[in-house]
Short mmCIF file of C-alpha atoms in Angstrom, two decimals:
data_model
loop_
_atom_site.label_atom_id
_atom_site.label_comp_id
_atom_site.label_asym_id
_atom_site.label_seq_id
_atom_site.Cartn_x
_atom_site.Cartn_y
_atom_site.Cartn_z
CA MET A 289 145.97 47.27 151.24
CA ASP A 290 144.28 50.09 153.57
CA LYS A 291 143.93 52.64 150.75
CA ASN A 292 140.42 53.15 149.67
CA ASN A 293 141.24 53.73 146.04
CA ALA A 294 139.29 52.06 143.21
CA ILE A 295 139.60 51.44 139.44
CA ILE A 296 137.63 52.41 136.89
CA THR A 297 137.65 50.84 133.26
CA VAL A 298 136.26 52.40 130.06
CA LEU A 299 135.83 49.93 127.02
CA GLY A 300 134.16 50.80 123.56
CA HIS A 301 134.54 53.31 121.03
CA ASP A 302 136.79 56.07 121.61
CA ARG A 303 134.85 59.84 120.89
CA VAL A 304 135.07 63.16 122.18
CA GLY A 305 134.32 63.73 126.02
CA ILE A 306 134.33 60.41 127.80
CA ILE A 307 136.85 61.89 130.08
CA ALA A 308 135.14 65.04 130.93
CA ALA A 309 131.77 63.26 131.05
CA ILE A 310 133.74 60.74 134.02
CA ALA A 311 135.51 63.50 135.78
CA ASN A 312 132.06 65.49 136.12
CA VAL A 313 130.47 62.33 137.79
CA LEU A 314 133.61 61.89 140.09
CA ALA A 315 133.78 65.12 140.93
CA ASP A 316 130.04 65.26 141.56
CA SER A 317 130.77 62.36 144.67
CA ASN A 318 133.85 64.07 146.13
CA ILE A 319 136.27 61.52 144.17
CA ASN A 320 140.03 62.80 143.07
CA ILE A 321 141.21 60.67 139.89
CA LYS A 322 144.85 60.17 140.54
CA ASP A 323 145.90 58.34 137.30
CA ILE A 324 144.60 57.68 133.93
CA SER A 325 145.91 55.70 130.84
CA GLN A 326 144.53 55.14 127.50
CA THR A 327 145.18 52.48 125.21
CA ILE A 328 143.23 50.52 121.92
CA LEU A 329 143.96 46.75 122.81
CA ASP A 330 142.29 44.13 120.09
CA ASP A 331 140.27 46.82 118.58
CA ILE A 332 138.69 48.15 121.46
CA PHE A 333 139.23 51.77 123.74
CA THR A 334 140.20 51.02 126.91
CA MET A 335 140.76 53.74 129.34
CA VAL A 336 141.91 52.52 133.16
CA MET A 337 141.25 55.30 135.71
CA MET A 338 142.94 54.77 139.26
CA VAL A 339 141.14 57.21 141.53
CA ASP A 340 140.86 58.04 145.88
CA LEU A 341 137.83 57.38 147.06
CA LYS A 342 138.85 59.10 150.28
CA ASP A 343 135.83 58.59 152.62
CA VAL A 344 133.18 56.91 149.82
CA LYS A 345 131.78 53.50 150.00
CA ILE A 346 131.20 51.94 146.41
CA GLU A 347 128.44 49.81 147.10
CA GLU A 348 126.65 52.99 149.61
CA SER A 349 127.11 55.33 147.26
CA ASP A 350 125.43 55.95 143.95
CA ILE A 351 128.60 55.83 142.43
CA VAL A 352 127.67 52.34 140.34
CA ASP A 353 124.55 53.84 138.84
CA LYS A 354 125.63 57.34 137.93
CA LEU A 355 128.80 55.41 136.05
CA ASN A 356 126.37 52.82 134.38
CA LYS A 357 123.84 55.10 133.08
CA LEU A 358 127.18 57.11 132.16
CA GLY A 359 128.11 54.59 130.04
CA ASP A 360 124.62 53.83 128.33
CA ASP A 361 124.71 57.29 127.38
CA LEU A 362 128.34 57.85 126.18
CA GLY A 363 127.72 53.93 124.53
CA VAL A 364 130.40 52.43 126.14
CA LYS A 365 130.95 49.92 129.18
CA ILE A 366 132.30 51.77 132.51
CA THR A 367 133.04 49.84 135.61
CA ILE A 368 134.32 50.92 139.18
CA GLN A 369 136.06 48.14 141.22
CA HIS A 370 138.22 48.59 144.49
CA THR A 371 141.79 48.02 144.06
CA ASP A 372 142.23 45.38 146.56
CA LEU A 373 140.40 43.21 144.03
CA PHE A 374 143.37 43.57 141.80
CA TYR A 375 145.70 43.23 144.28
CA ALA A 376 144.44 39.65 145.65
CA MET A 377 144.39 38.36 141.92
CA HIS A 378 147.82 40.06 140.90
CA ARG A 379 149.97 40.23 143.82
CA ILE A 380 151.44 37.53 146.28
CA MET B 177 151.09 49.43 140.99
CA ILE B 178 148.04 47.61 138.88
CA THR B 179 149.09 47.41 135.42
CA ASP B 180 146.71 48.13 132.48
CA PHE B 181 147.01 44.66 131.09
CA GLU B 182 145.65 43.23 134.98
CA VAL B 183 143.10 45.07 134.87
CA LEU B 184 141.71 44.08 131.31
CA GLU B 185 142.77 40.52 132.32
CA THR B 186 140.78 40.89 135.28
CA MET B 187 137.70 42.31 133.43
CA LYS B 188 137.74 39.69 130.91
CA MET B 189 137.67 36.73 133.49
CA PHE B 190 134.29 38.11 134.96
CA THR B 191 132.64 39.59 131.77
CA GLU B 192 133.86 37.23 128.81
CA GLN B 193 134.96 33.89 130.77
CA HIS B 194 131.98 33.54 133.02
CA LEU B 195 133.99 33.58 136.42
CA ASP B 196 132.18 34.52 139.24
CA ILE B 197 131.78 33.68 143.09
CA ARG B 198 129.40 30.73 143.04
CA THR B 199 127.99 30.85 146.37
CA ILE B 200 128.51 32.57 149.87
CA THR B 201 127.07 29.52 152.17
CA MET B 202 126.65 30.34 155.70
CA GLY B 203 126.96 27.50 157.97
CA ILE B 204 124.27 27.37 161.14
CA SER B 205 124.21 24.99 163.95
CA LEU B 206 121.05 24.20 165.03
CA MET B 207 122.39 21.86 167.90
CA ASP B 208 120.22 24.37 170.24
CA CYS B 209 117.37 23.82 168.76
CA ALA B 210 116.41 20.21 169.74
CA ASP B 211 112.71 20.44 171.63
CA GLU B 212 110.85 17.32 172.53
CA ASP B 213 107.75 19.11 170.68
CA VAL B 214 108.29 19.18 167.05
CA ASN B 215 106.37 22.52 166.51
CA LYS B 216 108.90 24.15 169.26
CA ALA B 217 111.71 23.01 167.55
CA CYS B 218 110.84 23.81 163.99
CA ASP B 219 110.16 27.58 165.60
CA LYS B 220 113.62 27.41 167.10
CA ILE B 221 115.10 26.46 163.79
CA TYR B 222 113.27 29.38 162.12
CA ASN B 223 114.29 32.11 164.48
CA LYS B 224 117.55 31.17 164.65
CA ILE B 225 118.42 30.97 160.87
CA CYS B 226 116.56 34.29 160.27
CA ARG B 227 118.36 35.73 163.56
CA TYR B 228 121.92 34.70 161.75
CA ALA B 229 121.00 35.21 157.96
CA LYS B 230 119.20 38.22 157.88
CA ASN B 231 122.19 40.39 156.72
CA LEU B 232 123.20 37.51 154.18
CA VAL B 233 121.56 38.54 151.25
CA GLN B 234 122.63 41.83 151.52
CA VAL B 235 125.88 41.42 152.46
CA GLY B 236 126.58 39.10 149.31
CA GLU B 237 125.03 42.07 147.31
CA ASP B 238 127.23 45.20 148.84
CA ILE B 239 130.73 42.72 148.26
CA SER B 240 129.18 42.38 144.84
CA ARG B 241 128.57 45.97 144.01
CA LYS B 242 132.00 46.94 145.53
CA TYR B 243 134.17 44.73 143.45
CA ASN B 244 131.81 44.35 140.36
CA VAL B 245 132.14 40.54 141.05
CA PRO B 246 129.25 38.39 140.62
CA ILE B 247 128.35 36.58 143.36
CA ILE B 248 125.76 33.92 142.44
CA ASN B 249 123.71 32.46 145.27
CA LYS B 250 123.83 33.22 148.72
CA ARG B 251 123.13 29.95 150.89
CA ILE B 252 122.71 28.25 154.31
CA SER B 253 123.65 25.02 155.58
CA VAL B 254 122.62 23.90 158.84
CA THR B 255 123.45 20.83 161.21
CA PRO B 256 122.30 17.72 160.19
CA ILE B 257 118.31 17.42 160.68
CA SER B 258 118.41 13.79 162.13
CA ILE B 259 120.88 14.95 164.78
CA VAL B 260 118.84 18.15 165.79
CA ALA B 261 115.19 16.35 165.41
CA ALA B 262 116.04 13.17 166.99
CA ALA B 263 115.15 14.91 170.66
CA SER B 264 111.50 15.10 168.84
CA LYS B 265 108.74 12.88 169.46
CA THR B 266 107.82 12.01 166.04
CA ASP B 267 107.92 9.79 163.00
CA ASP B 268 108.13 12.11 160.01
CA TYR B 269 110.37 14.73 159.79
CA THR B 270 109.14 16.66 157.14
CA PRO B 271 107.75 19.90 159.37
CA PHE B 272 111.77 20.28 159.66
CA ALA B 273 112.24 20.45 156.16
CA VAL B 274 109.06 23.08 155.86
CA ALA B 275 110.98 25.10 158.84
CA LEU B 276 113.92 25.27 156.83
CA ASP B 277 111.91 26.33 153.31
CA LYS B 278 110.39 28.91 155.46
CA ALA B 279 113.48 30.06 156.57
CA ALA B 280 115.24 30.50 153.14
CA LYS B 281 112.37 32.25 151.80
CA THR B 282 112.40 34.51 154.60
CA CYS B 283 116.16 35.35 154.21
CA GLY B 284 116.22 35.45 150.49
CA VAL B 285 118.57 32.77 150.05
CA ASN B 286 118.50 30.76 146.99
CA PHE B 287 118.92 27.17 149.07
CA VAL B 288 119.31 25.79 152.20
CA GLY B 289 121.62 22.22 152.89
CA GLY B 290 121.24 20.23 156.17
CA PHE B 291 117.74 18.10 155.68
CA SER B 292 120.74 15.24 155.99
CA ALA B 293 121.88 12.16 157.76
CA LEU B 294 125.36 10.88 158.49
CA VAL B 295 125.18 7.15 158.57
CA GLN B 296 128.23 5.53 157.29
CA LYS B 297 128.52 3.07 160.01
CA GLY B 298 124.63 2.86 161.10
CA TYR B 299 121.11 4.27 161.55
CA THR B 300 120.11 6.08 164.77
CA LYS B 301 116.45 5.87 164.92
CA ALA B 302 115.99 10.03 163.75
CA ASP B 303 118.61 8.76 160.94
CA LYS B 304 115.99 6.24 159.81
CA ILE B 305 113.32 8.80 159.93
CA LEU B 306 114.85 11.46 158.19
CA ILE B 307 115.72 9.16 155.69
CA ASN B 308 111.97 8.31 154.65
CA SER B 309 110.79 11.51 155.08
CA ILE B 310 113.08 12.57 152.30
CA PRO B 311 110.85 12.06 149.18
CA GLN B 312 107.87 13.85 150.98
CA ALA B 313 110.23 17.03 152.28
CA LEU B 314 111.59 17.42 149.06
CA ALA B 315 108.42 17.21 146.90
CA THR B 316 106.77 19.68 149.83
CA THR B 317 109.48 22.35 150.03
CA ASP B 318 111.27 24.13 147.15
CA PHE B 319 114.95 25.52 148.19
CA VAL B 320 115.71 22.52 150.99
CA CYS B 321 118.60 20.42 149.63
CA SER B 322 119.24 16.56 151.33
CA SER B 323 122.65 14.92 151.39
CA VAL B 324 123.20 11.43 153.18
CA ASN B 325 126.78 10.19 153.74
CA LEU B 326 126.38 5.92 153.34
CA ALA B 327 130.26 5.23 153.56
CA SER B 328 133.40 6.41 155.11
CA THR B 329 137.32 5.34 154.31
CA ARG B 330 137.42 5.29 157.91
CA THR B 331 134.22 2.80 158.69
CA GLY B 332 133.56 1.04 155.25
CA ILE B 333 129.74 1.26 153.52
CA ASN B 334 126.62 0.69 155.13
CA MET B 335 125.35 -1.23 152.91
CA ASP B 336 121.83 -1.45 154.22
CA ALA B 337 121.34 2.44 153.61
CA VAL B 338 123.06 1.94 149.96
CA LYS B 339 119.78 -0.30 149.76
CA ASP B 340 117.56 2.46 151.24
CA MET B 341 118.79 5.35 149.37
CA GLY B 342 118.17 3.30 145.84
CA GLU B 343 114.01 3.19 147.24
CA ILE B 344 114.24 6.92 148.53
CA ILE B 345 115.55 7.88 145.11
CA LYS B 346 112.76 6.42 143.05
CA LYS B 347 110.27 7.51 145.64
CA ALA B 348 111.44 11.57 145.42
CA ALA B 349 111.16 10.69 141.81
CA ASP B 350 107.76 9.41 141.94
CA LEU B 351 106.73 12.25 144.01
CA THR B 352 107.77 14.99 141.85
CA ALA B 353 107.04 13.11 138.71
CA ASP B 354 105.27 16.31 137.24
CA ARG B 355 108.20 18.71 137.66
CA ASP B 356 110.38 15.96 136.02
CA ALA B 357 111.78 14.62 138.79
CA ILE B 358 113.09 17.69 140.73
CA GLY B 359 113.04 16.18 144.15
CA CYS B 360 116.40 13.73 142.80
CA ALA B 361 118.25 16.94 141.60
CA LYS B 362 118.06 17.98 145.32
CA LEU B 363 119.16 14.83 146.66
CA VAL B 364 122.62 13.39 146.72
CA VAL B 365 124.13 10.29 148.90
CA PHE B 366 128.12 10.95 149.71
CA ALA B 367 131.11 8.70 150.40
CA ASN B 368 133.27 10.67 152.58
CA ALA B 369 131.00 13.78 152.76
CA PRO B 370 132.81 17.00 153.54
CA GLU B 371 131.32 18.80 156.77
CA ASP B 372 132.12 22.45 155.21
CA ASN B 373 131.31 21.85 151.66
CA PRO B 374 129.16 25.02 150.19
CA PHE B 375 128.09 23.58 147.47
CA MET B 376 124.60 22.15 146.83
CA ALA B 377 122.61 19.62 147.33
CA GLY B 378 125.01 18.04 149.44
CA ALA B 379 126.33 21.25 151.99
CA PHE B 380 125.58 20.57 155.56
CA LEU B 381 127.11 22.26 158.54
CA GLY B 382 129.32 18.64 160.22
CA PRO B 383 129.00 18.20 163.64
CA GLY B 384 133.12 19.59 164.16
CA GLU B 385 132.39 22.81 162.82
CA PRO B 386 131.89 25.98 164.86
CA GLU B 387 128.21 27.64 165.82
CA CYS B 388 128.37 29.84 162.60
CA VAL B 389 130.72 30.09 159.64
CA ILE B 390 131.21 31.71 156.00
CA ASN B 391 132.22 28.97 153.35
CA VAL B 392 133.00 30.43 150.28
CA GLY B 393 132.51 28.19 146.97
CA ILE B 394 134.54 29.60 143.57
CA SER B 395 134.10 28.57 140.02
CA GLY B 396 135.88 29.45 136.68
CA PRO B 397 136.00 26.65 134.31
CA GLY B 398 135.97 29.26 131.12
CA VAL B 399 138.95 31.23 132.46
CA VAL B 400 141.43 27.92 133.04
CA LYS B 401 140.04 27.29 129.17
CA HIS B 402 140.80 30.83 128.23
CA ALA B 403 144.13 30.26 130.14
CA LEU B 404 144.84 26.79 127.96
CA GLU B 405 143.74 28.46 124.28
CA THR B 406 147.17 30.92 125.35
CA VAL B 407 149.17 27.93 125.31
CA LYS B 408 148.16 25.03 122.12
CA GLY B 409 150.20 22.61 121.32
CA LYS B 410 152.57 23.09 124.07
CA ASP B 411 153.86 19.99 126.54
CA LEU B 412 151.81 19.26 129.36
CA GLY B 413 154.14 20.62 131.84
CA VAL B 414 153.12 24.28 130.48
CA VAL B 415 149.94 23.35 130.70
CA ALA B 416 149.58 22.07 134.15
CA GLU B 417 151.54 25.54 135.09
CA THR B 418 149.54 27.42 133.38
CA ILE B 419 145.70 25.82 135.00
CA LYS B 420 147.63 26.43 138.51
CA LYS B 421 148.46 30.26 137.68
CA ALA B 422 144.49 30.66 136.91
CA ALA B 423 143.63 28.47 139.30
CA PHE B 424 145.38 30.93 142.04
CA LYS B 425 143.87 34.24 140.74
CA ILE B 426 140.48 32.45 140.90
CA THR B 427 140.80 31.55 144.40
CA ARG B 428 142.08 34.98 145.32
CA VAL B 429 138.99 36.42 144.21
CA GLY B 430 137.17 33.83 146.71
CA GLU B 431 139.64 34.44 149.51
CA LEU B 432 138.92 38.37 149.20
CA VAL B 433 135.38 37.93 149.49
CA ALA B 434 135.26 35.34 152.32
CA ARG B 435 137.15 37.49 154.04
CA GLU B 436 135.04 40.34 153.55
CA ALA B 437 131.74 38.36 154.27
CA SER B 438 133.27 36.54 157.79
CA GLU B 439 134.08 40.43 158.72
CA ARG B 440 130.72 42.47 157.71
CA LEU B 441 128.91 39.18 159.09
CA GLY B 442 131.25 39.40 162.13
CA VAL B 443 131.18 35.48 161.61
CA PRO B 444 134.24 33.10 161.30
CA PHE B 445 135.41 32.55 157.71
CA GLY B 446 135.62 28.68 157.42
CA ILE B 447 137.16 27.76 154.07
CA ILE B 448 137.20 28.38 150.12
CA ASP B 449 135.93 25.36 148.10
CA LEU B 450 138.23 25.98 145.28
CA SER B 451 135.96 24.12 142.76
CA LEU B 452 135.59 24.52 138.83
CA ALA B 453 131.99 24.66 138.87
CA PRO B 454 130.32 24.74 135.29
CA THR B 455 127.14 25.93 134.20
CA PRO B 456 124.95 25.54 131.02
CA GLU B 457 125.87 28.53 129.68
CA VAL B 458 128.14 28.27 126.51
CA GLY B 459 131.66 29.40 128.07
CA ASP B 460 131.42 27.99 131.60
CA SER B 461 132.00 24.38 130.99
CA VAL B 462 134.27 21.94 132.32
CA ALA B 463 133.76 19.47 129.59
CA ARG B 464 135.05 21.87 126.94
CA LEU B 465 137.74 22.60 128.92
CA LEU B 466 138.84 19.04 129.13
CA GLU B 467 138.33 19.13 125.05
CA GLU B 468 141.02 22.46 125.26
CA PHE B 469 143.49 19.42 126.39
CA GLY B 470 143.41 18.23 123.24
CA LEU B 471 140.62 15.63 123.04
CA GLU B 472 137.75 15.63 120.06
CA GLU B 473 134.74 15.38 122.26
CA CYS B 474 134.35 15.01 126.28
CA GLY B 475 134.02 11.02 127.42
CA GLY B 476 136.45 9.44 124.71
CA TRP B 477 139.80 8.04 125.69
CA GLY B 478 142.15 10.36 127.32
CA THR B 479 139.61 12.18 129.13
CA THR B 480 140.01 10.52 132.44
CA ALA B 481 143.74 11.41 132.13
CA CYS B 482 143.06 15.27 131.60
CA LEU B 483 140.60 15.51 134.22
CA ALA B 484 143.21 14.07 136.84
CA MET B 485 145.61 16.61 135.60
CA LEU B 486 143.28 19.23 135.36
CA ASN B 487 141.65 18.35 138.95
CA ASP B 488 145.34 18.05 140.61
CA ALA B 489 146.77 21.07 138.93
CA VAL B 490 143.59 23.19 139.96
CA LYS B 491 144.45 22.32 143.68
CA LYS B 492 147.96 22.98 143.76
CA GLY B 493 147.08 26.43 142.34
CA GLY B 494 144.54 27.24 145.04
CA THR B 495 146.04 25.95 148.06
CA MET B 496 148.91 28.44 146.90
CA ALA B 497 145.98 31.48 147.13
CA SER B 498 144.09 30.42 150.41
CA SER B 499 145.54 28.56 153.57
CA PHE B 500 142.24 27.82 154.57
CA VAL B 501 140.86 25.21 151.38
CA GLY B 502 138.41 22.75 152.01
CA GLY B 503 134.69 20.97 150.90
CA LEU B 504 134.94 19.72 148.06
CA SER B 505 137.70 21.73 146.06
CA GLY B 506 138.27 20.03 142.51
CA ALA B 507 136.63 19.77 138.68
CA PHE B 508 132.77 19.43 139.14
CA ILE B 509 131.39 17.06 136.22
CA PRO B 510 127.61 17.21 136.12
CA VAL B 511 125.91 16.32 133.12
CA SER B 512 122.95 18.56 133.07
CA GLU B 513 124.41 21.61 134.48
CA ASP B 514 127.34 21.61 131.98
CA GLU B 515 126.92 22.61 128.14
CA GLY B 516 129.29 20.38 126.47
CA MET B 517 128.43 17.42 129.31
CA ILE B 518 125.19 17.62 127.51
CA ALA B 519 126.63 17.75 123.93
CA ALA B 520 128.83 14.43 124.51
CA ALA B 521 126.05 13.10 126.28
CA LYS B 522 123.63 13.79 123.65
CA SER B 523 126.18 12.40 120.93
CA GLY B 524 126.52 9.33 123.00
CA GLY B 525 130.39 9.89 123.06
CA LEU B 526 129.66 10.30 127.23
CA LYS B 527 128.33 7.06 128.75
CA LEU B 528 127.60 6.40 132.04
CA GLU B 529 131.08 4.28 132.90
CA LYS B 530 133.02 6.29 131.60
CA LEU B 531 131.73 9.40 133.88
CA GLU B 532 131.97 6.55 136.62
CA ALA B 533 135.96 6.50 135.61
CA MET B 534 136.18 10.09 135.55
CA THR B 535 134.95 10.43 139.55
CA CYS B 536 137.91 8.38 140.42
CA VAL B 537 139.93 11.40 139.68
CA CYS B 538 137.47 14.20 140.16
CA SER B 539 136.13 16.09 143.42
CA VAL B 540 132.83 14.50 143.61
CA GLY B 541 130.93 11.83 141.72
CA LEU B 542 128.39 11.03 139.35
CA ASP B 543 126.26 14.25 139.65
CA MET B 544 122.92 15.38 137.55
CA ILE B 545 122.69 12.42 135.14
CA ALA B 546 119.24 11.39 134.20
CA ILE B 547 118.51 7.88 133.48
CA PRO B 548 115.37 5.78 132.47
CA GLY B 549 112.59 5.83 135.21
CA ASP B 550 112.30 2.31 134.82
CA THR B 551 115.56 1.82 136.52
CA SER B 552 114.76 -0.76 139.31
CA ALA B 553 115.76 0.53 142.94
CA ALA B 554 118.46 -2.29 143.52
CA VAL B 555 120.16 -1.31 139.79
CA ILE B 556 119.95 2.46 141.59
CA SER B 557 121.74 1.08 144.77
CA GLY B 558 124.46 -0.74 142.53
CA ILE B 559 125.56 2.60 141.18
CA ILE B 560 125.52 4.08 144.33
CA ALA B 561 127.47 0.88 146.09
CA ASP B 562 129.53 0.90 143.34
CA GLU B 563 130.57 5.08 143.82
CA MET B 564 130.62 4.71 147.38
CA ALA B 565 133.47 2.45 146.66
CA LEU B 566 135.39 4.28 144.58
CA GLY B 567 135.60 6.86 147.16
CA THR B 568 135.80 4.62 150.12
CA PHE B 569 139.18 2.75 149.15
CA ASN B 570 140.71 5.51 147.11
CA ASN B 571 140.14 7.91 149.94
CA LYS B 572 138.25 10.85 148.44
CA THR B 573 134.66 11.83 148.35
CA THR B 574 132.58 10.53 145.56
CA ALA B 575 129.04 11.21 145.81
CA VAL B 576 125.91 10.01 143.22
CA ARG B 577 122.80 12.61 142.31
CA ILE B 578 120.87 10.74 139.84
CA ILE B 579 117.52 11.28 138.29
CA PRO B 580 115.62 8.45 137.63
CA VAL B 581 112.88 10.30 135.34
CA PRO B 582 109.38 8.70 135.74
CA GLY B 583 107.95 8.01 132.21
CA LYS B 584 111.04 8.79 130.03
CA THR B 585 113.58 6.96 128.56
CA VAL B 586 116.85 6.95 126.19
CA GLY B 587 116.24 9.48 123.69
CA ASP B 588 113.52 11.98 125.62
CA GLU B 589 115.06 14.85 127.10
CA VAL B 590 114.64 16.76 130.72
CA VAL B 591 114.59 20.28 131.35
CA PHE B 592 115.37 21.66 135.03
CA GLY B 593 116.11 24.97 133.94
CA GLY B 594 118.75 27.57 135.76
CA LEU B 595 121.68 26.42 137.15
CA LEU B 596 120.47 23.10 137.04
CA GLY B 597 120.27 22.72 132.97
CA SER B 598 118.73 20.12 130.90
CA ALA B 599 119.92 16.25 129.93
CA PRO B 600 119.32 13.74 127.68
CA ILE B 601 118.26 10.44 129.50
CA MET B 602 121.44 7.96 129.45
CA ALA B 603 121.42 4.60 129.28
CA VAL B 604 121.82 2.14 132.31
CA ASN B 605 123.39 -1.31 131.99
CA ASN B 606 120.17 -3.02 133.88
CA SER B 607 121.77 -6.23 134.46
CA SER B 608 120.74 -7.40 138.02
CA CYS B 609 122.73 -6.80 141.49
CA ALA B 610 119.30 -7.50 143.14
CA ASN B 611 121.21 -10.50 145.24
CA PHE B 612 123.92 -8.37 146.25
CA ILE B 613 122.40 -5.31 147.10
CA ASN B 614 119.72 -7.70 149.38
CA ARG B 615 122.58 -9.21 151.38
CA GLY B 616 122.70 -6.11 153.34
CA GLY B 617 125.31 -5.29 155.89
CA ARG B 618 128.44 -3.13 155.55
CA ILE B 619 131.01 -3.38 153.42
CA PRO B 620 134.44 -3.43 156.16
CA ALA B 621 137.00 -0.63 155.68
CA PRO B 622 139.65 -1.00 153.69
CA ILE B 623 143.03 -2.00 155.16
CA HIS B 624 144.47 1.29 154.44
CA SER B 625 141.90 3.03 156.83
CA MET B 626 143.97 2.35 159.94
CA ARG B 627 146.42 4.91 160.12
CA ASN B 628 146.74 5.28 163.50
#
């Protein structure tokens, strides 16, 4: 996959402002949201977000730390992972 | 497009099911470091390792951050030191181990493997010096691992070396007696040792390997166990299929990490070792995975059959996921490093003899087993000889990493900490095999070694 996309996952309890807060952090880092889906799985609120990283490299930017901190503030677990991982594992 | 289900399945593998990349191991050839002067040779070794591996840890951490995939260990394997040190005028190779240890600390890696000798057919002078240096080398270093290949299907078994290694293991235990014989946890003997294995204690870079290479070892017994929990009561064909699918996904993560590490470091990618490597943590156990097949306790009747099937299905799924599979590749059954094995050994349900049977169908051998400190060197050699025979005559890798803990006996426990875990001392059949071991010589290669 040559696209520089990532999946952001949010797991925890639903509350007002999760998407807004994450969108703010991403906008600050110049990361564009392409798709969002929400679901309740095993009683856990789950949000999966596909983002376009453009020129941002996850490992070189502070996006992981920012999302970790936001997750702590909101009481949810936020993870960002490059999409190559999912394509490698789930597509032949 | 990746579905939400796939995203969540992946998340759970890494969080709840302990999937991780166990190790990125950089193999570094030390062939050009030989020197008549020991100090010069050691300097060359230290400098070369530091030059090649200076970015290894950072690259590992970057990849881990990019994919949010835990990469537990970064390690280095080197050319067997008996080959590199042969040119040096000395009768003690401990300084080479010290140089390796220093390089490991400078680079920030977890272990360096390759204080090794390949003696399946006989000793060079250097092999003999290396083997005699092992106890002191392991006692004076922290991160150096040692291995000796004693046998192969092509050559048979070097029984002189089997005898010597029984004594060396005892000495290594004595010199580290104050630390529950930790020296022996860093020492393994092999039959048919793979030259590209990224796992410790047996990692070294074989003579046929390139200048520098990246080998990656994966893990994931928890993922396979979880997958089996979804097919409770289904027939064994379904079980095999389920294991294959899980192994495929695990291996693909390894392949992704290996390719990326190779690219970032500018070093060729060697192999993925698709082993199921347990840790002492709950939920990361091969024993519990075997019990998920339908066994009351690992070690009972049926265990060998389950392990055989598991090992085979893991390989089938893994080879589909990567074209370059090597190393040990299969299920590991180290006792002290596996929560379920520890429990089964403590309850008495898992015995040494059953573990020996299990090594016929798993990827390694008698691994991380603590035995009474008063076990004789000859009996340890006997244990090694049996294990070497299983490997040599069944055309597979087998190994022995056994720890005779000084001052301890059956009923006691040893605690190594970290990934090495803890273990109850297991009972050993002490019936003497000294007259057999003292014969020396070689056990000839089996008839099926002649495949030309």
